[in-house]
Amino acid sequence: MSAPRMPDETGVPDWEPYLHPALKKNYGQWSYHERPRNGVLLHVAKSGDKVWTVKAGSCRQMDIHTVRKIAQIADDYADGFIRFTMRSALEFMVTDESKVEPLIQACEDAGFPVGGTGPSVRMVSHTQGWLHCDIPGTDASGAVKALMDELFDDFKNQDMPNHVHITSSCCQINCGGQGDIAINIQHTKPPKINHDLVANVCERPTVVARCPVAAIRPAVVNGKPSLEVDEKKCVACGACFPPCPPMQINDPEHSKFAIWVGGKHSSTRSKPSFHKLVAAGLPNNAPRWPEVGEVVKKILKTYKEDAKDWERMGEWAERIGWPQFFEKTGLPFTKYHIDNWRGGRASLNASAHIRF
Amino acid sequence: MAKEMHATPLLDQLESGPWPSFVTGIKRLAQDNDMMVDLLGQLETSYRTRKGYWKGGTVGVVGYGGGVIPRFTELKDKNEKALYPSAAEFHTIRIQPTPGFHYTSDLLRKFSDVWEKHGSGLLCLHGQSGDLMLQGCTTAAVQPCFDEVNAMGFDMGGAGPALRTASSCVGHARCEHSCYDEYAAHRQMINAFLDDMHRPALPYKWKFKFSGCANDCSNATQRADEAVIGTWRDDMKVDQEKVKEYVSTKGRKYIIDNVITRCPTNALALNDDDTLDVDNKNCVRCMHCINVMTKALAPGDDKGVMILVGGKRTLKIGDTFGTVIVPFMKVDTEEGLDELEDLSGRMIDFFAENALEHERCGEMIDRIGLANYLEGIEVDIDPNQIDVPRTNPYVRMDGWDEEVAKWEERKA
């Protein structure tokens, strides 16, 4: 028997062979950019070279036939190169302005909607969901597909006050990250424990340590070592579920959706900010989650009408004040909006500032 | 021709509408791929019952301890037989793409060909950390598939308690705001600590992200244990003729409302002759005015990076942003990048030795305090590391005179 092949530990590959020649030539030497039309960026280098980028939406989870279709568009219309954005959008680049229109047409014809530039709703940053995750409360690709069908025009047009980053997460770990609008699973009941399995499947001290509110303790149930949850303390976060699948947190009825607003990772104008709870209790209504779409559209419509140019969603809410956010969007304000987590006092109104 | 398709009335509803449909893509694969036929069966079950049915396990390749995300079906009958046997093993192989996610059409086709041969044909471009993910591989096919990918010049990404795959904004390749060579830093940092990726032995994950400016297009501040973000320390560049052009085409009101008054530190003023005054000492390099007037304004010449540490998602203490530990560092020379590598090495070492199991760096710093952390990684304290000084007097300060002496010494 021959020795097994050991890997070439090459790490991060050299990018140069895969860089569009105009990008390689002007690497680090760019002067400015414009947006000549929706879905198109024009970057001008200090050398005077111009690169038009056509940006298009895709589904992040793609089959090889779709990937080959992208390769073919790159070959036929875009000099044989492509890049993907952080949010899984496609970016084809050309150096000849006359190639822009045929490239746009080719993308649209192949089913990749051109858009997602400037003040638009960008592609949703999402997770794996039922397709591949081991702890999902819902699906990701499907929820995003359903939502983007609804927000299609907001992706294609640049008529939002600023860009809108939507994220979605299939559990409260929030792998989708901070978003102008974050659509996240919110469990509402403590885990149901399968006591027959805990001893064989779970390392109990690890599970106890994982709980953020110290609600889990070792116990003997039906003569077997297991765990018990203090249901008064439990915040139904689901953190115990990944290390211990018998702590079943996902529930078809009680795992709901919550919507959060105002997350921003950039330091542009205001400092980065976390998204804030605005709505919850929305049903996990596959395959199209219409109740979630309704709330998202309501928030987007209010933002679009009321925010100033360049204001991100959280900056807008800060300016008009959260009471007005709830008033204008018509979303109910409940006791759950008042933070009682560690450091939550910092979110209270310690001032004489009230808008009337 | 693959086995017969399962009925998927719920998933079918995701094929209508204008946005590209992953269901249509998976169905196309299922025409000649049994694994995808059964994957549709399992996914449809999830849509019906609203529950997930994958569990983890241990799958890998020779020589590496991580990079494969094992998935075994939990949908089984009474005799422990998988209900959807062709998708009973559905592992993901994480591959590190180029910084900036650049591809030639040829490279995309090569990945497609390898993946058609060995796996499901479903790819994710790309995951949240920045991996190209090949999704849907049997245990037996993982090794031959990786061998082919590896022979193409691509290496496994990270998973588990390890250094993870990094990502960079488009940066130097196509952005005038870029303040350093993100791709060079990305490649050097990851490749320097590659052992920590391929042989997971850290307390928990360690993520790098590289953004060229404060717009932070790689989401470094919120997602990275170590965020490397570009900035500059000399004056911002102003082309006054171009400023005048903006004022004449957009109008004074637009410039005042959208540029001048949006400066977070009131460092801008529009002069009577339509030129711009910049109080560079009070400019925080937030990028807003440069974003609005890309032709007229630009970062200065003396560019570098700042380092933020401790960003992560909710588990376990709640989401955290990275906070500044190094306000400025030059990385435009080999020595500069080596210095960044040294610092990153000290940070990873300290994390490896001091974090609790399953504790991210930001949580560790919460537990031990930033001042102790900085001492541990040999980084000087700096007022740029805080928003405001301490507001609570409950602290023992009998080392005050020594600390003042250190400050004076650093200043000298």
CSV table of C-alpha atoms in Angstrom, one decimal, chain A residues 4-15 17-20 23 26-34 41 43 46 51 53 57-68 70-72 74-75 80-88 91 93 111-113 123 125-137 139 141-146 148-149 152 155 165 172-178 206 209-212 239 245 248 250-252 264-275 283-289 308-311 341-342, chain B residues 10-11 13-22 25-26 28-29 32 39 43 46-47 49-52 54-56 62-64 69 71 90-92 96-109 111-113 115-116 121-128 133 135-136 143 146-147 150-155 167-177 181-184 186-187 190-191 194 198-199 209 214-219 221-223 254 258 262 264 286-288 291-292 294-295 313-321 357-358 366 387:
chain,number,residue,atom,x,y,z
A,4,PRO,CA,-1.2,8.5,1.7
A,5,ARG,CA,-0.9,11.8,-0.2
A,6,MET,CA,0.0,14.6,2.2
A,7,PRO,CA,-1.6,18.0,1.5
A,8,ASP,CA,0.3,20.9,0.0
A,9,GLU,CA,-0.2,23.4,2.7
A,10,THR,CA,-0.4,26.3,0.4
A,11,GLY,CA,-2.9,28.4,2.4
A,12,VAL,CA,-4.2,31.6,0.8
A,13,PRO,CA,-3.5,31.4,-3.0
A,14,ASP,CA,-1.8,34.1,-5.0
A,15,TRP,CA,-4.6,36.3,-6.4
A,17,PRO,CA,-3.5,35.0,-11.9
A,18,TYR,CA,-7.2,35.5,-11.2
A,19,LEU,CA,-7.3,39.3,-11.3
A,20,HIS,CA,-8.8,41.1,-14.3
A,23,LEU,CA,-7.3,45.5,-12.0
A,26,ASN,CA,-3.9,49.6,-11.6
A,27,TYR,CA,-3.6,47.7,-8.4
A,28,GLY,CA,-3.6,50.3,-5.5
A,29,GLN,CA,-3.7,53.1,-8.1
A,30,TRP,CA,-7.4,54.1,-8.3
A,31,SER,CA,-8.6,57.6,-8.5
A,32,TYR,CA,-12.4,57.7,-8.1
A,33,HIS,CA,-15.6,56.0,-9.0
A,34,GLU,CA,-19.1,56.8,-10.2
A,41,LEU,CA,-20.0,51.0,-11.3
A,43,HIS,CA,-13.9,53.0,-11.5
A,46,LYS,CA,-4.9,57.3,-11.8
A,51,VAL,CA,-13.3,49.8,-15.6
A,53,THR,CA,-18.4,46.7,-13.2
A,57,GLY,CA,-27.7,39.1,-7.8
A,58,SER,CA,-27.4,35.4,-7.5
A,59,CYS,CA,-28.4,32.7,-5.0
A,60,ARG,CA,-25.4,32.1,-2.8
A,61,GLN,CA,-26.0,28.3,-3.0
A,62,MET,CA,-25.4,27.6,-6.6
A,63,ASP,CA,-25.3,24.4,-8.7
A,64,ILE,CA,-22.5,23.8,-11.1
A,65,HIS,CA,-24.7,24.5,-14.1
A,66,THR,CA,-25.3,28.0,-12.8
A,67,VAL,CA,-21.6,28.4,-12.1
A,68,ARG,CA,-20.7,27.3,-15.6
A,70,ILE,CA,-21.5,32.5,-15.0
A,71,ALA,CA,-18.2,31.3,-16.5
A,72,GLN,CA,-19.7,31.5,-19.9
A,74,ALA,CA,-17.5,36.0,-18.2
A,75,ASP,CA,-16.0,34.5,-21.4
A,80,GLY,CA,-13.1,35.9,-18.8
A,81,PHE,CA,-13.0,37.3,-15.2
A,82,ILE,CA,-15.4,37.6,-12.4
A,83,ARG,CA,-15.4,38.4,-8.7
A,84,PHE,CA,-17.9,37.8,-5.9
A,85,THR,CA,-18.7,40.4,-3.3
A,86,MET,CA,-18.8,39.7,0.5
A,87,ARG,CA,-22.6,39.4,0.1
A,88,SER,CA,-22.3,36.9,-2.8
A,91,GLU,CA,-19.3,41.4,-10.4
A,93,MET,CA,-15.7,43.8,-15.2
A,111,GLY,CA,-31.6,35.2,-14.7
A,112,PHE,CA,-29.1,37.2,-12.7
A,113,PRO,CA,-30.8,40.5,-11.9
A,123,MET,CA,-28.1,40.9,-1.3
A,125,SER,CA,-26.2,38.0,4.0
A,126,HIS,CA,-27.4,34.6,5.3
A,127,THR,CA,-26.6,31.3,6.8
A,128,GLN,CA,-27.1,27.6,5.9
A,129,GLY,CA,-30.4,26.7,7.5
A,130,TRP,CA,-32.1,23.4,7.0
A,131,LEU,CA,-30.0,22.7,3.9
A,132,HIS,CA,-26.8,22.1,5.9
A,133,CYS,CA,-26.7,23.4,9.5
A,134,ASP,CA,-26.9,21.0,12.4
A,135,ILE,CA,-28.8,23.3,14.7
A,136,PRO,CA,-31.1,25.4,12.4
A,137,GLY,CA,-34.4,26.8,13.5
A,139,ASP,CA,-34.1,27.7,6.4
A,141,SER,CA,-31.7,30.1,1.3
A,142,GLY,CA,-35.5,29.7,1.0
A,143,ALA,CA,-36.3,32.6,3.3
A,144,VAL,CA,-33.9,34.8,1.4
A,145,LYS,CA,-35.3,33.8,-2.0
A,146,ALA,CA,-38.8,34.5,-0.8
A,148,MET,CA,-35.8,39.0,-2.4
A,149,ASP,CA,-38.7,38.2,-4.7
A,152,PHE,CA,-36.8,42.8,-6.2
A,155,PHE,CA,-32.5,45.6,-5.3
A,165,HIS,CA,-27.9,45.4,4.4
A,172,GLN,CA,-29.9,33.2,18.0
A,173,ILE,CA,-26.1,32.8,17.5
A,174,ASN,CA,-26.7,35.3,14.7
A,175,CYS,CA,-24.2,34.0,12.2
A,176,GLY,CA,-25.9,36.3,9.7
A,177,GLY,CA,-24.4,39.2,11.6
A,178,GLN,CA,-25.5,42.8,12.2
A,206,THR,CA,-19.5,21.5,28.8
A,209,ALA,CA,-20.7,25.9,31.1
A,210,ARG,CA,-22.3,26.9,27.8
A,211,CYS,CA,-25.5,28.4,29.4
A,212,PRO,CA,-25.2,32.2,29.6
A,239,ALA,CA,-26.8,27.8,23.3
A,245,PRO,CA,-28.6,17.8,20.6
A,248,GLN,CA,-34.1,20.1,21.7
A,250,ASN,CA,-36.2,24.0,17.8
A,251,ASP,CA,-39.9,23.8,17.9
A,252,PRO,CA,-42.2,24.1,14.8
A,264,LYS,CA,-24.2,48.9,11.1
A,265,HIS,CA,-20.6,47.6,10.9
A,266,SER,CA,-19.0,50.5,9.1
A,267,SER,CA,-17.5,53.5,10.9
A,268,THR,CA,-18.9,55.8,8.3
A,269,ARG,CA,-20.4,58.9,9.9
A,270,SER,CA,-21.6,57.2,13.1
A,271,LYS,CA,-19.7,54.5,14.9
A,272,PRO,CA,-20.7,50.9,14.3
A,273,SER,CA,-24.0,50.0,16.0
A,274,PHE,CA,-25.8,46.8,17.0
A,275,HIS,CA,-29.2,46.1,15.6
A,283,PRO,CA,-44.4,32.5,12.7
A,284,ASN,CA,-41.8,30.2,11.0
A,285,ASN,CA,-44.1,29.9,8.0
A,286,ALA,CA,-42.2,28.0,5.3
A,287,PRO,CA,-41.9,28.1,2.3
A,288,ARG,CA,-42.4,31.8,1.9
A,289,TRP,CA,-42.6,33.4,5.4
A,308,LYS,CA,-32.5,61.7,4.8
A,309,ASP,CA,-30.1,60.8,2.0
A,310,TRP,CA,-27.1,58.9,3.3
A,311,GLU,CA,-28.8,58.0,6.5
A,341,TRP,CA,-29.2,42.0,29.7
A,342,ARG,CA,-25.9,42.9,31.3
B,10,LEU,CA,-43.4,23.2,-0.6
B,11,LEU,CA,-40.0,23.7,-2.2
B,13,GLN,CA,-43.2,27.3,-4.4
B,14,LEU,CA,-39.7,28.7,-4.2
B,15,GLU,CA,-39.2,28.3,-8.0
B,16,SER,CA,-41.6,31.1,-8.9
B,17,GLY,CA,-40.7,34.8,-8.6
B,18,PRO,CA,-38.0,37.0,-10.2
B,19,TRP,CA,-35.1,36.2,-7.8
B,20,PRO,CA,-32.7,33.3,-8.8
B,21,SER,CA,-33.9,30.1,-7.2
B,22,PHE,CA,-31.6,27.7,-5.5
B,25,GLY,CA,-30.6,24.7,-9.3
B,26,ILE,CA,-30.8,21.7,-7.0
B,28,ARG,CA,-31.3,20.5,-12.2
B,29,LEU,CA,-28.6,18.6,-10.3
B,32,ASP,CA,-28.5,13.0,-12.8
B,39,LEU,CA,-31.3,16.0,-0.5
B,43,LEU,CA,-35.1,19.4,2.7
B,46,SER,CA,-37.7,20.1,7.0
B,47,TYR,CA,-40.0,22.5,5.2
B,49,THR,CA,-42.0,19.7,9.9
B,50,ARG,CA,-40.0,22.9,10.4
B,51,LYS,CA,-37.1,21.0,11.9
B,52,GLY,CA,-33.5,20.4,10.9
B,54,TRP,CA,-28.4,17.0,10.2
B,55,LYS,CA,-25.9,16.0,12.9
B,56,GLY,CA,-22.2,16.5,13.0
B,62,VAL,CA,-5.1,13.0,5.8
B,63,GLY,CA,-2.7,15.5,7.4
B,64,TYR,CA,-5.4,17.9,8.5
B,69,ILE,CA,-18.0,20.1,8.1
B,71,ARG,CA,-23.2,16.1,8.1
B,90,PHE,CA,-23.7,15.4,3.1
B,91,HIS,CA,-20.4,16.9,4.2
B,92,THR,CA,-19.1,20.4,3.3
B,96,GLN,CA,-9.8,29.1,0.8
B,97,PRO,CA,-10.5,31.3,-2.3
B,98,THR,CA,-8.3,34.2,-3.4
B,99,PRO,CA,-8.5,37.4,-1.3
B,100,GLY,CA,-11.2,39.5,-2.8
B,101,PHE,CA,-12.9,36.5,-4.3
B,102,HIS,CA,-11.5,36.8,-7.8
B,103,TYR,CA,-11.9,34.0,-10.4
B,104,THR,CA,-11.2,33.3,-14.0
B,105,SER,CA,-13.9,31.5,-16.0
B,106,ASP,CA,-11.4,28.7,-16.3
B,107,LEU,CA,-11.0,28.4,-12.5
B,108,LEU,CA,-14.8,28.3,-12.0
B,109,ARG,CA,-15.1,25.6,-14.6
B,111,PHE,CA,-14.0,23.7,-9.6
B,112,SER,CA,-17.3,22.7,-11.2
B,113,ASP,CA,-15.7,19.8,-13.0
B,115,TRP,CA,-17.2,18.9,-7.9
B,116,GLU,CA,-19.3,17.2,-10.5
B,121,GLY,CA,-22.6,19.8,-7.6
B,122,LEU,CA,-23.8,22.4,-5.1
B,123,LEU,CA,-21.4,25.2,-4.1
B,124,CYS,CA,-21.7,28.1,-1.8
B,125,LEU,CA,-20.0,31.3,-3.1
B,126,HIS,CA,-19.1,32.2,-0.3
B,127,GLY,CA,-19.8,31.5,3.4
B,128,GLN,CA,-19.8,34.2,6.0
B,133,MET,CA,-17.9,25.7,0.2
B,135,GLN,CA,-21.6,21.2,-0.1
B,136,GLY,CA,-22.7,17.6,-0.3
B,143,GLN,CA,-10.2,12.8,0.3
B,146,PHE,CA,-9.7,17.5,-1.8
B,147,ASP,CA,-6.7,16.0,-3.5
B,150,ASN,CA,-5.3,20.9,-3.6
B,151,ALA,CA,-3.5,20.0,-6.8
B,152,MET,CA,-5.2,23.0,-8.5
B,153,GLY,CA,-3.3,25.2,-5.9
B,154,PHE,CA,-6.1,25.6,-3.4
B,155,ASP,CA,-6.0,24.7,0.3
B,167,SER,CA,-11.7,37.7,3.9
B,168,SER,CA,-10.9,41.0,2.4
B,169,CYS,CA,-12.8,43.8,0.8
B,170,VAL,CA,-12.1,44.5,-2.9
B,171,GLY,CA,-9.5,46.9,-1.8
B,172,HIS,CA,-6.4,47.7,-3.8
B,173,ALA,CA,-7.8,45.7,-6.7
B,174,ARG,CA,-10.6,48.2,-7.5
B,175,CYS,CA,-11.1,50.8,-4.9
B,176,GLU,CA,-9.7,54.3,-4.6
B,177,HIS,CA,-10.4,54.4,-0.8
B,181,ASP,CA,-2.6,46.2,0.4
B,182,GLU,CA,-5.4,44.1,1.9
B,183,TYR,CA,-4.6,41.0,-0.1
B,184,ALA,CA,-0.9,41.0,0.8
B,186,HIS,CA,-4.5,38.7,4.3
B,187,ARG,CA,-2.2,36.2,2.6
B,190,ILE,CA,-3.1,33.5,7.3
B,191,ASN,CA,-0.1,31.7,5.8
B,194,LEU,CA,-1.6,28.1,8.8
B,198,HIS,CA,-5.1,22.9,9.7
B,199,ARG,CA,-4.5,21.5,13.2
B,209,LYS,CA,-10.8,40.3,8.3
B,214,ALA,CA,-13.5,52.8,7.7
B,215,ASN,CA,-16.3,51.8,5.3
B,216,ASP,CA,-15.3,48.3,6.4
B,217,CYS,CA,-16.7,46.4,3.5
B,218,SER,CA,-15.4,43.1,4.9
B,219,ASN,CA,-17.5,43.6,8.1
B,221,THR,CA,-15.3,45.4,13.1
B,222,GLN,CA,-18.3,43.1,13.8
B,223,ARG,CA,-17.1,39.7,12.7
B,254,TYR,CA,-27.0,69.6,-1.1
B,258,ASN,CA,-25.1,65.9,2.7
B,262,ARG,CA,-22.9,65.0,8.2
B,264,PRO,CA,-19.4,63.4,12.8
B,286,CYS,CA,-14.9,58.1,8.8
B,287,MET,CA,-15.0,58.3,5.0
B,288,HIS,CA,-18.4,59.9,4.6
B,291,ASN,CA,-17.8,58.6,-0.3
B,292,VAL,CA,-20.0,61.5,-1.4
B,294,THR,CA,-15.1,60.7,-4.6
B,295,LYS,CA,-13.6,62.9,-7.3
B,313,ARG,CA,-21.5,37.1,17.1
B,314,THR,CA,-23.9,36.4,19.9
B,315,LEU,CA,-22.7,33.2,21.6
B,316,LYS,CA,-22.2,33.5,24.5
B,317,ILE,CA,-22.2,36.9,26.1
B,318,GLY,CA,-24.0,38.8,23.2
B,319,ASP,CA,-22.6,40.4,20.1
B,320,THR,CA,-19.4,42.4,20.5
B,321,PHE,CA,-17.6,44.8,18.2
B,357,GLU,CA,-12.5,26.5,26.2
B,358,HIS,CA,-15.1,27.9,23.8
B,366,ASP,CA,-14.2,41.2,29.0
B,387,ASP,CA,-14.5,56.1,24.1
